[in-house]
Coordinates of C-alpha atoms and ligand atoms in Angstrom, one line a residue:
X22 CA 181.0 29.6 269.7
X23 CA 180.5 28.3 266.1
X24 CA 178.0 30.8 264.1
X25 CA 175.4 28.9 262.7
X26 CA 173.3 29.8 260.1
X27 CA 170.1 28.3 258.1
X28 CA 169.2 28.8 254.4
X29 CA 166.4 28.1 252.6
X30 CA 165.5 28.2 249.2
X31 CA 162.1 28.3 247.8
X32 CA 160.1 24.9 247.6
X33 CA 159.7 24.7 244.0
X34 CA 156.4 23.7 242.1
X35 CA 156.1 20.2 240.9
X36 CA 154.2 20.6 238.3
X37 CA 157.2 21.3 236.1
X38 CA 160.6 19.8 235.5
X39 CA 163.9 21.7 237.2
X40 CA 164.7 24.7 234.8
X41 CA 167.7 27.0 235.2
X42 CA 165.7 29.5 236.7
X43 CA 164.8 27.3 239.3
X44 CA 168.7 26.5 239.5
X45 CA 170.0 29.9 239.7
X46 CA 168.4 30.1 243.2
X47 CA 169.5 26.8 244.1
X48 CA 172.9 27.8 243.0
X49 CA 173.0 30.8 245.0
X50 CA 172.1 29.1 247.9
X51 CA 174.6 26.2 247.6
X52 CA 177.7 28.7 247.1
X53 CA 177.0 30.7 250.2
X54 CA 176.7 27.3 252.1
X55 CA 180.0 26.1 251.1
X56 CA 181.6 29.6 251.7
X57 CA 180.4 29.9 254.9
X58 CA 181.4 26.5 255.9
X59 CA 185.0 27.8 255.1
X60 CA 184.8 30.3 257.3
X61 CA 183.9 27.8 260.2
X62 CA 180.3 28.2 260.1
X63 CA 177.6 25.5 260.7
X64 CA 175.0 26.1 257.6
X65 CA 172.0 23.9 257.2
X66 CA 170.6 24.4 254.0
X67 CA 167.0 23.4 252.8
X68 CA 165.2 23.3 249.8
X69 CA 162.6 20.8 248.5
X70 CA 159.1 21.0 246.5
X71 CA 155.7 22.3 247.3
X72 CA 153.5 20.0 245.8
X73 CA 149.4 20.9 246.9
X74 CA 147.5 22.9 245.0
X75 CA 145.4 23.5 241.7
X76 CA 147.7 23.8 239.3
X77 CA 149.5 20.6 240.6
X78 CA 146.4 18.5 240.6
X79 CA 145.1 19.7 237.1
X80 CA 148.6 19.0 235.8
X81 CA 148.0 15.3 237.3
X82 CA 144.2 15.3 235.9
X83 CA 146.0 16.3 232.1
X84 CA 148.2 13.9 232.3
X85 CA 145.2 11.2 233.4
X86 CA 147.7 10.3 236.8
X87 CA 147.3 9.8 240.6
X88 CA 148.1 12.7 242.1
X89 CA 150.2 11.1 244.2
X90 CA 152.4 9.2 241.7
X91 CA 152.7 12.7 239.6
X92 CA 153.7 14.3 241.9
X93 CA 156.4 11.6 243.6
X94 CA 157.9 12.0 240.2
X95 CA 158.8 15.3 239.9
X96 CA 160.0 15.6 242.9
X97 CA 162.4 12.6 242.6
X98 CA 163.5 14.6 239.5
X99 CA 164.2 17.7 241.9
X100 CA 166.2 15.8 244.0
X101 CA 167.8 13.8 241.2
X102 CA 169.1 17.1 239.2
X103 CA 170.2 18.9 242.4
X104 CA 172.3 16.1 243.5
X105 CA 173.7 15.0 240.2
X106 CA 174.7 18.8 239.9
X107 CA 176.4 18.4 243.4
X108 CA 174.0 20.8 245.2
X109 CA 175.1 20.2 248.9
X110 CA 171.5 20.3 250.5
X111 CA 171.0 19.8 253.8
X112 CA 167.2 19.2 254.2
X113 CA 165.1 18.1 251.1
X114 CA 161.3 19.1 252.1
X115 CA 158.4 17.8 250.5
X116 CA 155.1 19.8 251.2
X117 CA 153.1 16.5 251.2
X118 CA 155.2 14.4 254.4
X119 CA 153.3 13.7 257.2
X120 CA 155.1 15.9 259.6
X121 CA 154.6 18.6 257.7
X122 CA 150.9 18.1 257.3
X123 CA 150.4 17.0 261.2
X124 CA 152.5 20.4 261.7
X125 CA 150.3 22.7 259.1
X126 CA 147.1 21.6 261.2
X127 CA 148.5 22.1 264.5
X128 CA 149.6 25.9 263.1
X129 CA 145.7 26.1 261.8
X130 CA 144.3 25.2 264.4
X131 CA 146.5 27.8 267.0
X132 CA 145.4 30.4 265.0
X133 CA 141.9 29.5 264.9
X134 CA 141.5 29.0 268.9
X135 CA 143.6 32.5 268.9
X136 CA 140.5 33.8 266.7
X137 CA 143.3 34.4 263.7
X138 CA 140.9 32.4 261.3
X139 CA 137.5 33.5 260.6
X140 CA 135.0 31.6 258.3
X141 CA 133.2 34.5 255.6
X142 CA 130.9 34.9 253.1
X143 CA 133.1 36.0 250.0
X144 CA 131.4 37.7 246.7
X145 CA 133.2 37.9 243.6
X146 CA 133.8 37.1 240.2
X147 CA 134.3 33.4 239.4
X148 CA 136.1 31.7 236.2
X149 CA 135.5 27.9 236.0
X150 CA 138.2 27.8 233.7
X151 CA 140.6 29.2 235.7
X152 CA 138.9 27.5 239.2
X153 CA 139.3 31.3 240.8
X154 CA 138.1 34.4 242.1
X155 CA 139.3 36.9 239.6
X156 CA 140.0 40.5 240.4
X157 CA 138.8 43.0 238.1
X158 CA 142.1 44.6 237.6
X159 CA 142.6 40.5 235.8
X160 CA 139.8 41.4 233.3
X161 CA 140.6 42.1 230.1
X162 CA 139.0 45.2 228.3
X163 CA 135.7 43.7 227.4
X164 CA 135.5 42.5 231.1
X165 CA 136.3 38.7 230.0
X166 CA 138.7 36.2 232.0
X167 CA 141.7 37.0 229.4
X168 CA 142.9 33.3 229.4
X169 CA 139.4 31.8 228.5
X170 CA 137.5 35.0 226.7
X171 CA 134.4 34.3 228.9
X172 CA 132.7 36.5 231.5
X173 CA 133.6 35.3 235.1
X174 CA 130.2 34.4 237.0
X175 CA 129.3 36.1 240.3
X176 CA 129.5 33.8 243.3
X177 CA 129.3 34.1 247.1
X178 CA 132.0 31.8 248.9
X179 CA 131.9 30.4 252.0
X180 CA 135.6 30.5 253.3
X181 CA 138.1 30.9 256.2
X182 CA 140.2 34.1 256.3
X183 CA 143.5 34.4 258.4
X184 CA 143.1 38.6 259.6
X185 CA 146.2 39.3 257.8
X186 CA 145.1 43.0 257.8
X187 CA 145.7 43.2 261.6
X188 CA 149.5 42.8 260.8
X189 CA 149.7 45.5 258.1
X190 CA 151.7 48.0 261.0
X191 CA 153.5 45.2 262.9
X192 CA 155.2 44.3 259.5
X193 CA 155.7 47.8 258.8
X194 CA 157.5 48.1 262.1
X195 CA 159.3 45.1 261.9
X196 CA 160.5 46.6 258.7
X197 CA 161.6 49.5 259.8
X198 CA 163.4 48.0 262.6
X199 CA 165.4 45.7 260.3
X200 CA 166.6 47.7 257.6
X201 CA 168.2 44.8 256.2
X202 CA 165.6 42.3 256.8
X203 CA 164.8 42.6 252.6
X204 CA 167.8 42.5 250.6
X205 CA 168.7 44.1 248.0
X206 CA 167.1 47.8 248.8
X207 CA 164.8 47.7 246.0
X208 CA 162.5 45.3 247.0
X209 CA 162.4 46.5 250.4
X210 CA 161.0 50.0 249.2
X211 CA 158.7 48.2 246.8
X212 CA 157.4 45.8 250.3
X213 CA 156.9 49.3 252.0
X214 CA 154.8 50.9 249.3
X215 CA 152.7 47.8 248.8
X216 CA 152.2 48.1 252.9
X217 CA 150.9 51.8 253.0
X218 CA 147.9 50.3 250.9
X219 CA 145.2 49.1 252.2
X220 CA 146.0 45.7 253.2
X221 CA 143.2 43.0 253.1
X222 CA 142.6 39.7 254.8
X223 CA 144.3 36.4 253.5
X224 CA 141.1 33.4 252.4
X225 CA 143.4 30.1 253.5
X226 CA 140.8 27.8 252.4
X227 CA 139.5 26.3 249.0
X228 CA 135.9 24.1 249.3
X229 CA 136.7 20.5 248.2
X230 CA 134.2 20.5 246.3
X231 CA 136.7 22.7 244.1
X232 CA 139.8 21.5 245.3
X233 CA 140.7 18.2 246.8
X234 CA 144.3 17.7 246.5
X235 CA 145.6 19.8 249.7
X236 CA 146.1 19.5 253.5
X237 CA 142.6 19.2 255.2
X238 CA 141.1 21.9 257.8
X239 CA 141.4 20.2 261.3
X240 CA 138.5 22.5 262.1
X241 CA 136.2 21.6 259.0
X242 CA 136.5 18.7 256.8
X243 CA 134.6 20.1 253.9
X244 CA 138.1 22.4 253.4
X245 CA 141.7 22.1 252.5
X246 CA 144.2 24.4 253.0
X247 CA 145.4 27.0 250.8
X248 CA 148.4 26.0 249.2
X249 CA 150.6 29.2 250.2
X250 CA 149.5 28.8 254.0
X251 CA 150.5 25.4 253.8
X252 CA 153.9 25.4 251.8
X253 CA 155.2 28.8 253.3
X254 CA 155.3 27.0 257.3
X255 CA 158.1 24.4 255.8
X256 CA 160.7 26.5 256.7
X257 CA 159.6 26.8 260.2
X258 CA 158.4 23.2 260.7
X259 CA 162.0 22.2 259.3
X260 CA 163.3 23.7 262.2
X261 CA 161.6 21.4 264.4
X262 CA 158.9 23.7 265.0
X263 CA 156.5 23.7 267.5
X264 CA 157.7 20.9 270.0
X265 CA 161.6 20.9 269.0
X266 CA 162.0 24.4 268.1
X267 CA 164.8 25.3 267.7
X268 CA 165.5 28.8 268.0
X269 CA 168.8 29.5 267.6
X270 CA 168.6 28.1 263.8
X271 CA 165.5 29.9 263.1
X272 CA 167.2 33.4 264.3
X273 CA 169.9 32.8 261.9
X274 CA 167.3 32.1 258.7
X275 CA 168.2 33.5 255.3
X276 CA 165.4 32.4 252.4
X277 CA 166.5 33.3 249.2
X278 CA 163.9 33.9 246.5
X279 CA 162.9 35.1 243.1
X280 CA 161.1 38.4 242.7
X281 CA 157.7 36.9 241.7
X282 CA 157.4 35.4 245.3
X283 CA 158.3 38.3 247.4
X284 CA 154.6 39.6 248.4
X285 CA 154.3 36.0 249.4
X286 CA 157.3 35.6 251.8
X287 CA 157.4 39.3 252.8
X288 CA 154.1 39.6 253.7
X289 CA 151.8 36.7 254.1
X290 CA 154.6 34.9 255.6
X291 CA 155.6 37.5 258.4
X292 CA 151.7 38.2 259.4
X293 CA 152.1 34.1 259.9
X294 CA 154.4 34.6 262.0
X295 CA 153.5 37.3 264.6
X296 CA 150.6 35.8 264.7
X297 CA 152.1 32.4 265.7
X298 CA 154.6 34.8 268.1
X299 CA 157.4 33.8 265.7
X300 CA 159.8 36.3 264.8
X301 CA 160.1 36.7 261.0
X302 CA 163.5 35.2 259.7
X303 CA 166.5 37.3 259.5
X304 CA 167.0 37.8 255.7
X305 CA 164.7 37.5 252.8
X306 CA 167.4 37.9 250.0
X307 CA 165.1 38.4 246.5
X308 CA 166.7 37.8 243.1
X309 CA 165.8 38.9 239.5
X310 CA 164.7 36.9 236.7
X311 CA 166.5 35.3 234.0
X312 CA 165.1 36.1 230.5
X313 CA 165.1 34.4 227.2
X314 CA 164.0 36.8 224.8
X315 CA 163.0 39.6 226.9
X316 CA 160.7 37.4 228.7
X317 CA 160.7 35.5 232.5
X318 CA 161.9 32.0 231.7
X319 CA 159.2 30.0 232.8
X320 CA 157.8 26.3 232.5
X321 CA 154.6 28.3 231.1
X322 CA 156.4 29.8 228.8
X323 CA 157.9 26.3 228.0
X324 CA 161.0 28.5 227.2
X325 CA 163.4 26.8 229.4
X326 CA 166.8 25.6 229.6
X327 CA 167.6 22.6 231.6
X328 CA 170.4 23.1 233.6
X329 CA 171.9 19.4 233.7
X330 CA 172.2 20.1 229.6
X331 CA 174.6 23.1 230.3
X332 CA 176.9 21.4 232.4
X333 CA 176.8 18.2 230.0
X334 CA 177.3 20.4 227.4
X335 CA 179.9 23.1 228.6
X336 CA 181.7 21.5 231.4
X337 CA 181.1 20.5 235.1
X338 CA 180.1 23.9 236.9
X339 CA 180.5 26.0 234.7
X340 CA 176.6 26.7 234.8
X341 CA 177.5 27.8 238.9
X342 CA 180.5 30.3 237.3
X343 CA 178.2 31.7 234.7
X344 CA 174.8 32.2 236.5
X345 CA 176.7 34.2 239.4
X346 CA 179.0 36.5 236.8
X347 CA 176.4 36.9 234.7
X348 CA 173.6 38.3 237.5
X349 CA 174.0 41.1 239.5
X350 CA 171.9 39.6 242.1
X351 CA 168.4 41.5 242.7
X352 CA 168.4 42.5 238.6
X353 CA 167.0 40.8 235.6
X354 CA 169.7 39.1 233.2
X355 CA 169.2 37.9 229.9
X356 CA 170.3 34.3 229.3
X357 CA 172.0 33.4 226.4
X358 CA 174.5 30.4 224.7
X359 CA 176.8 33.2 223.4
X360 CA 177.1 34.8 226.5
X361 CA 177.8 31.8 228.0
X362 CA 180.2 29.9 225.6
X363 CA 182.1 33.4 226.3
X364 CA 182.4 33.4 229.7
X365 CA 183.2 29.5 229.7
X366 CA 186.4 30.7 227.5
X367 CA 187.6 33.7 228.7
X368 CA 187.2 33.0 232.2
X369 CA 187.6 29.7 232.8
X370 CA 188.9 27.7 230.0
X371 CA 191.5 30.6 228.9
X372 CA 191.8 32.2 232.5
X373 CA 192.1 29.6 235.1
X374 CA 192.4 26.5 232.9
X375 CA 195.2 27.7 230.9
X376 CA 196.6 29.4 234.2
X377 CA 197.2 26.3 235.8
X378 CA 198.4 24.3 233.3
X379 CA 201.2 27.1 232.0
X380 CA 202.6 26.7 235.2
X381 CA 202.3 23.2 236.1
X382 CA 203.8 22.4 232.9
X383 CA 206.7 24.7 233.8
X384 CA 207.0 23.4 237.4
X385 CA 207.0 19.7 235.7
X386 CA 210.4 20.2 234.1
X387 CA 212.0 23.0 236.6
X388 CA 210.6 23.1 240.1
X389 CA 212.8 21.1 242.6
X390 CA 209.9 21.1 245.1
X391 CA 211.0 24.0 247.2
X392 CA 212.4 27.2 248.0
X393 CA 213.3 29.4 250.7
X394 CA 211.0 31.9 252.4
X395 CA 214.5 34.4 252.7
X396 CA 214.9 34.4 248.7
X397 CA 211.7 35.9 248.2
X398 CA 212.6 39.5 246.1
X399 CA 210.3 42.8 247.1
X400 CA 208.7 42.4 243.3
X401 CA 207.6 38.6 244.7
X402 CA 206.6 40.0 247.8
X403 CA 204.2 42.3 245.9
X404 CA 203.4 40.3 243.9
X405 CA 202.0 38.0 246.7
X406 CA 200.4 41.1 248.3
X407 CA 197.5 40.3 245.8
X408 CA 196.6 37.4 247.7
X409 CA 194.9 39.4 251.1
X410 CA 193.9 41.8 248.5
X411 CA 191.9 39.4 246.9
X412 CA 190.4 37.5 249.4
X413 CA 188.9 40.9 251.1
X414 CA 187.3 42.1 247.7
X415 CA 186.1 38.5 247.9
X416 CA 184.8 38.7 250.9
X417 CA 183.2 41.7 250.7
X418 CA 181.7 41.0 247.3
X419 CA 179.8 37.4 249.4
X420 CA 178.5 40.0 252.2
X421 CA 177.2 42.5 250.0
X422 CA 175.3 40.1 247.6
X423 CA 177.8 41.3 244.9
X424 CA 178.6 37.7 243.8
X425 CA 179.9 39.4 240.5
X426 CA 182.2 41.4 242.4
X427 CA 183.8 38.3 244.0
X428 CA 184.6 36.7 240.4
X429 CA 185.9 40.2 239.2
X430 CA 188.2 40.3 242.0
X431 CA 189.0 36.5 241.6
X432 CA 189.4 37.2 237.9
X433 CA 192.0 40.2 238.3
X434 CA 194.1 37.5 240.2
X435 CA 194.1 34.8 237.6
X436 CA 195.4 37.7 235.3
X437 CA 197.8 38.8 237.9
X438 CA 199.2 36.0 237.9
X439 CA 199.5 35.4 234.4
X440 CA 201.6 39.1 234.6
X441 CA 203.5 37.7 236.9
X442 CA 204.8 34.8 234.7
X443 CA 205.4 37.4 231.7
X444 CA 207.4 39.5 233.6
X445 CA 209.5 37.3 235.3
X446 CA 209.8 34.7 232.5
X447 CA 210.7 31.6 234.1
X448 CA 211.3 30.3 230.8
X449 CA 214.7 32.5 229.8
X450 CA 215.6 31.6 234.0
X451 CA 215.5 27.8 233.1
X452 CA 218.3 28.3 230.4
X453 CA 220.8 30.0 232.7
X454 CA 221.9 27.4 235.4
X455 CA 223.5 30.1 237.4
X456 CA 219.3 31.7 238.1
X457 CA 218.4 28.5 239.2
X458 CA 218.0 29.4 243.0
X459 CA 215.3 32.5 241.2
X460 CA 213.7 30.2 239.0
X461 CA 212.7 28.1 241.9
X462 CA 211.3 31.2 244.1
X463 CA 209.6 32.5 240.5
X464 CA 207.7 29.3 240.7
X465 CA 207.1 29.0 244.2
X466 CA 205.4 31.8 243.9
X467 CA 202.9 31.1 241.3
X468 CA 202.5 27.9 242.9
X469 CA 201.4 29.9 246.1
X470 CA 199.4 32.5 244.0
X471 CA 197.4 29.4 242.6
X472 CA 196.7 27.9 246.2
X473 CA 194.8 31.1 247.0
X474 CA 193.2 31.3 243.6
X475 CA 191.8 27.4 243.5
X476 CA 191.0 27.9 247.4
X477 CA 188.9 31.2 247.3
X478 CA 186.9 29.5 244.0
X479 CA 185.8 26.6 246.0
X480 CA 182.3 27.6 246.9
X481 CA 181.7 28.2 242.9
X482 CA 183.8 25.9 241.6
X483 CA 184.7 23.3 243.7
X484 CA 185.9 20.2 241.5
X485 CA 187.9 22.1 239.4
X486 CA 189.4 24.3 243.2
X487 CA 189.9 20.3 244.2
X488 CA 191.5 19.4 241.2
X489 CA 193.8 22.5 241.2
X490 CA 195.0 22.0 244.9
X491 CA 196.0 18.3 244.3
X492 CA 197.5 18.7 241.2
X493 CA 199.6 21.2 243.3
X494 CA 200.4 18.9 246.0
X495 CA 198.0 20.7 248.7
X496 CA 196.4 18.3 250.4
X497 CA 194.3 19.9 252.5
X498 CA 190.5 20.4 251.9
X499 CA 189.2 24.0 250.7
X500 CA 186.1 23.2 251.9
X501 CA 187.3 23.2 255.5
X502 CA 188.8 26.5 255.9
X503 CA 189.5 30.1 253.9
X504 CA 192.8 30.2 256.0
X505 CA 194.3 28.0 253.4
X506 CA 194.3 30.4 250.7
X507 CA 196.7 32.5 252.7
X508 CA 198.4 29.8 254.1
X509 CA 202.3 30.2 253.4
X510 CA 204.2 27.3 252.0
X511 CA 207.4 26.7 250.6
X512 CA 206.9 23.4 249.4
X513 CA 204.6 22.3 246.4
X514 CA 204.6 18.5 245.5
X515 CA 203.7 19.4 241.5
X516 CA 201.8 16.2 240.2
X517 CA 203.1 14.6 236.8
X518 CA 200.1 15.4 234.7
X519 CA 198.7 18.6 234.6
X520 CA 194.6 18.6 235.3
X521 CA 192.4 19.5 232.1
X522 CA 190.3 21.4 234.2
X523 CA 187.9 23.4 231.2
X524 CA 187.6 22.6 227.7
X525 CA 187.4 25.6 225.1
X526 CA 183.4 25.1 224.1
X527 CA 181.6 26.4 220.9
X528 CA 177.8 27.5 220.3
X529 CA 176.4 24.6 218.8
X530 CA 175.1 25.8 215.6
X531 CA 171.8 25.3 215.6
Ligands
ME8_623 O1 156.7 29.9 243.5 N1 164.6 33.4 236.9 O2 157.5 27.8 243.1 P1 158.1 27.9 241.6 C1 165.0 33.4 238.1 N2 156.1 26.9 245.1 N3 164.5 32.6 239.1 C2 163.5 31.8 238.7 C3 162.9 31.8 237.4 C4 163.5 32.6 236.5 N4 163.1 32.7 235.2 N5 161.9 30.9 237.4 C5 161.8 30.3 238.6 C6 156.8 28.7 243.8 N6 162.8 30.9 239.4 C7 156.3 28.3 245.1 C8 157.2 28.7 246.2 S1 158.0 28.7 248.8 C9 157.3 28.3 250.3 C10 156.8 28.3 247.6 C11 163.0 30.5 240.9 O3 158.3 26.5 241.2 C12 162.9 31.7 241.8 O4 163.6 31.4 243.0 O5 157.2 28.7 240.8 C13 161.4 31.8 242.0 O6 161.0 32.5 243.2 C14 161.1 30.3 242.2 O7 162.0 29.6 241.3 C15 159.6 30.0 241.9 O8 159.5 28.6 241.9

């Protein structure tokens, strides 16, 4: 039976444009797609944008807008970058369709008649700049709300509560009995310190007279819904959750997020759960930040880079190559142009590019279009040993979140090959007529070598894997199956012109 599988990545804010932090996770998610569909899987992969909530209606308000119009813009320009940068989403989720909202209330209102909800008093310390409760630990020295420099007012609250508390030891367990439920290690150990606190109830509500722009309490219309309860339930309502639920995807869920959002999904979003008698998904797979400057990237910041810029600017995705070798997934990593202009060289404009068209141009005046599996030599068979090798480090590198890894191994085949070529010299064969038989299994070789190189870089790169395998004469998709990298063939249709596939790129100087 076909393994299917379901990813998610987080639904991003709109009130802020697409940033490459915001990529990087998009990125992630798009590469394991497409190397999972090569290995015969059925992937349905989901992002989208959350779009209730304070900050989003005060962004509106700022810019004097309809809500509605703000945010229908921002959104668009999600779903414009991701596409343009070829991100093969499956599901594009918006927080404010009306499934989702008709969905949000029916999940409200099971939990209420469950006695999950409870309406309370809350006391505490209120900024009207900010639109909050404040905890004191947020209080600056002098006791002040440190982003307005004025004392936070007490005021009691009327509010609903979900009794997340109740769920502290179930999650715990759950925890425990899924070792790797939170991927990588380190954010699992920080989940399970957080839990040994004390943990306290969850307020899902925020009065309208406060807060307007959110999905309304079926049970009291003077409330709407607190934005995390409501955006956190798209990845179960995506599955067609409650009346088409379908299980067998929901099993298989992966959500991939940054670090800031872990307490969120590993927490609030697995007491949601149990408490709806939903299993929590099967992975939450947390990555670091990207830093510019020592700090988080961030549209607050306003210290972003736009990721359509970088692929304008250094070549079609090369931002994919770059954010994966750069990261070791889970960690922080700084970004920076140098780093990147580097990288865009080394690997891919001097590695692969320069690969592929050193030996095209060689096939172009030498290789007859064949050769014979028998006149392969022990070095050429060792040579091609590489190929398995590679595509198990690979591999292994994809199910260990070791994306680097992968590119390492992919790397040290790009240089193989290029060792290959010195050694064998296919140059100083083409001047002796009598070697012509070698030069032909010489090339066949590299031709063969390359196959599995432009094959196993499809999920990262897949125009320039594309490019590769027709300017080779292979035409068979990479996105349909891994089996073609180690597919034996001893006959390579070399196109006239050899692909540019990545320019050399410079820092621009300013
Ligand atoms: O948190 N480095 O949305 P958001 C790496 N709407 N990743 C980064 C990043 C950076 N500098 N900046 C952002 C929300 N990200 C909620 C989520 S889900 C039901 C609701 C990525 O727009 C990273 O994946 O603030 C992070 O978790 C996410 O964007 C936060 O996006």
């Amino acid at each position: 039976m076909t393994k299917r599988s379901y990813l998610t990545t987080p639904l991003y804010y709109v009130n802020a444009r697409p940033h490459l932090g915001h990529s990087y996770t998009t990125i992630v998610a798009d590469v394991m797609k497409r190397h999972r569909l090569q290995r015969g899987e059925e992937v349905v992969f989901l992002t989208g944008t959350d779009e209730h909530g304070e900050k989003i209606e005060q962004m509106a308000k700022t810019q004097d807008r309809p809500v509605m119009d703000f945010v229908n813009e921002v959104s668009a320009d999600f779903r414009a970058t991701w596409e343009k940068m070829g991100i093969s989403f499956d599901i594009f989720y918006r927080t404010t369709q009306l499934d989702h909202v008709a969905k949000v209330k029916h999940a409200l209102q099971t939990l209420k008649d469950k006695g999950e909800i409870v309406f309370r008093e809350y006391e505490g310390l209120y900024c009207v700049g900010c639109e909050r409760f404040l905890t004191e630990s947020e209080l600056n020295a002098k006791g002040l709300c440190p982003d307005h420099e004025k004392k936070p007012e007490p005021r009691k609250e009327a509010n609903y509560f979900f009794l997340m508390s109740k769920y502290q030891g179930a999650i715990l367990a759950h925890i425990e009995a899924h070792p790797d439920f939170i991927q990588p290690e380190q954010f699992k150990n920080e989940t399970v310190s957080f839990l040994k606190q004390p943990l306290g109830d969850l307020c899902i509500s925020r009065p309208k007279a406060r807060l307007t722009w959110g999905i309304e309490l079926p049970f009291d219309s003077n409330y709407v819904t607190y934005v995390w309860f409501d955006a956190l339930l798209n990845y179960l309502c995506a599955t067609g959750w409650p009346e088409n639920f379908d299980q067998g995807m929901w099993s298989e869920c992966t959500h991939l997020i940054g670090k800031d959002i872990l307490k969120t999904h590993a927490i609030y979003w697995s007491a949601m759960l149990l408490a709806l008698g939903v299993k929590p998904p099967k992975h939450l797979q947390v990555g670091g930040f990207w830093l510019i400057d020592g700090t988080k990237m961030s549209k607050s910041l306003g210290n972003v880079v736009r990721p359509l810029e970088m692929e304008e600017k250094f070549g079609k995705d090369t931002l994919r190559f770059f954010l994966l070798r750069e990261m070791s997934f889970g960690l922080d990593a700084t970004f920076g142009i140098e780093s990147y202009v580097n990288c865009v060289n080394a690997y891919l404009a001097n590695g692969m590019g320069n690969l592929v068209s050193r030996v095209l141009t060689l096939c172009q005046k030498n290789f007859k279009g064949s050769f014979p599996e028998t006149s392969l030599t022990d070095a050429d068979r060792k040579a091609l040993e590489k190929r398995a090798q590679t595509v198990v480090a690979w591999d292994k590198g994809f199910s260990e979140l070791k994306f680097q890894n992968s590119l390492k191994a992919w790397s040290e085949l790009v240089t193989h090959v290029d060792l290959y070529v010195n050694e064998m010299k296919p140059w100083a064969l083409a001047k002796d007529p009598a070697l012509s038989d070698r030069l032909q299994t010489v090339l066949g070789v590299c031709l063969q070598l390359i196959q599995t190189m432009a094959v196993l870089i499809y999920p990262v790169l897949p125009h320039a894997s594309r490019e590769t395998l027709q300017a080779i004469g292979v035409e068979k998709d990479p996105a349909a199956s891994v089996d073609l990298a180690l597919e034996n063939r001893f006959e390579f249709k070399v196109s006239l012109t050899v692909p540019k596939l990545f320019m050399r790129v410079q820092a621009p100087l300013d």
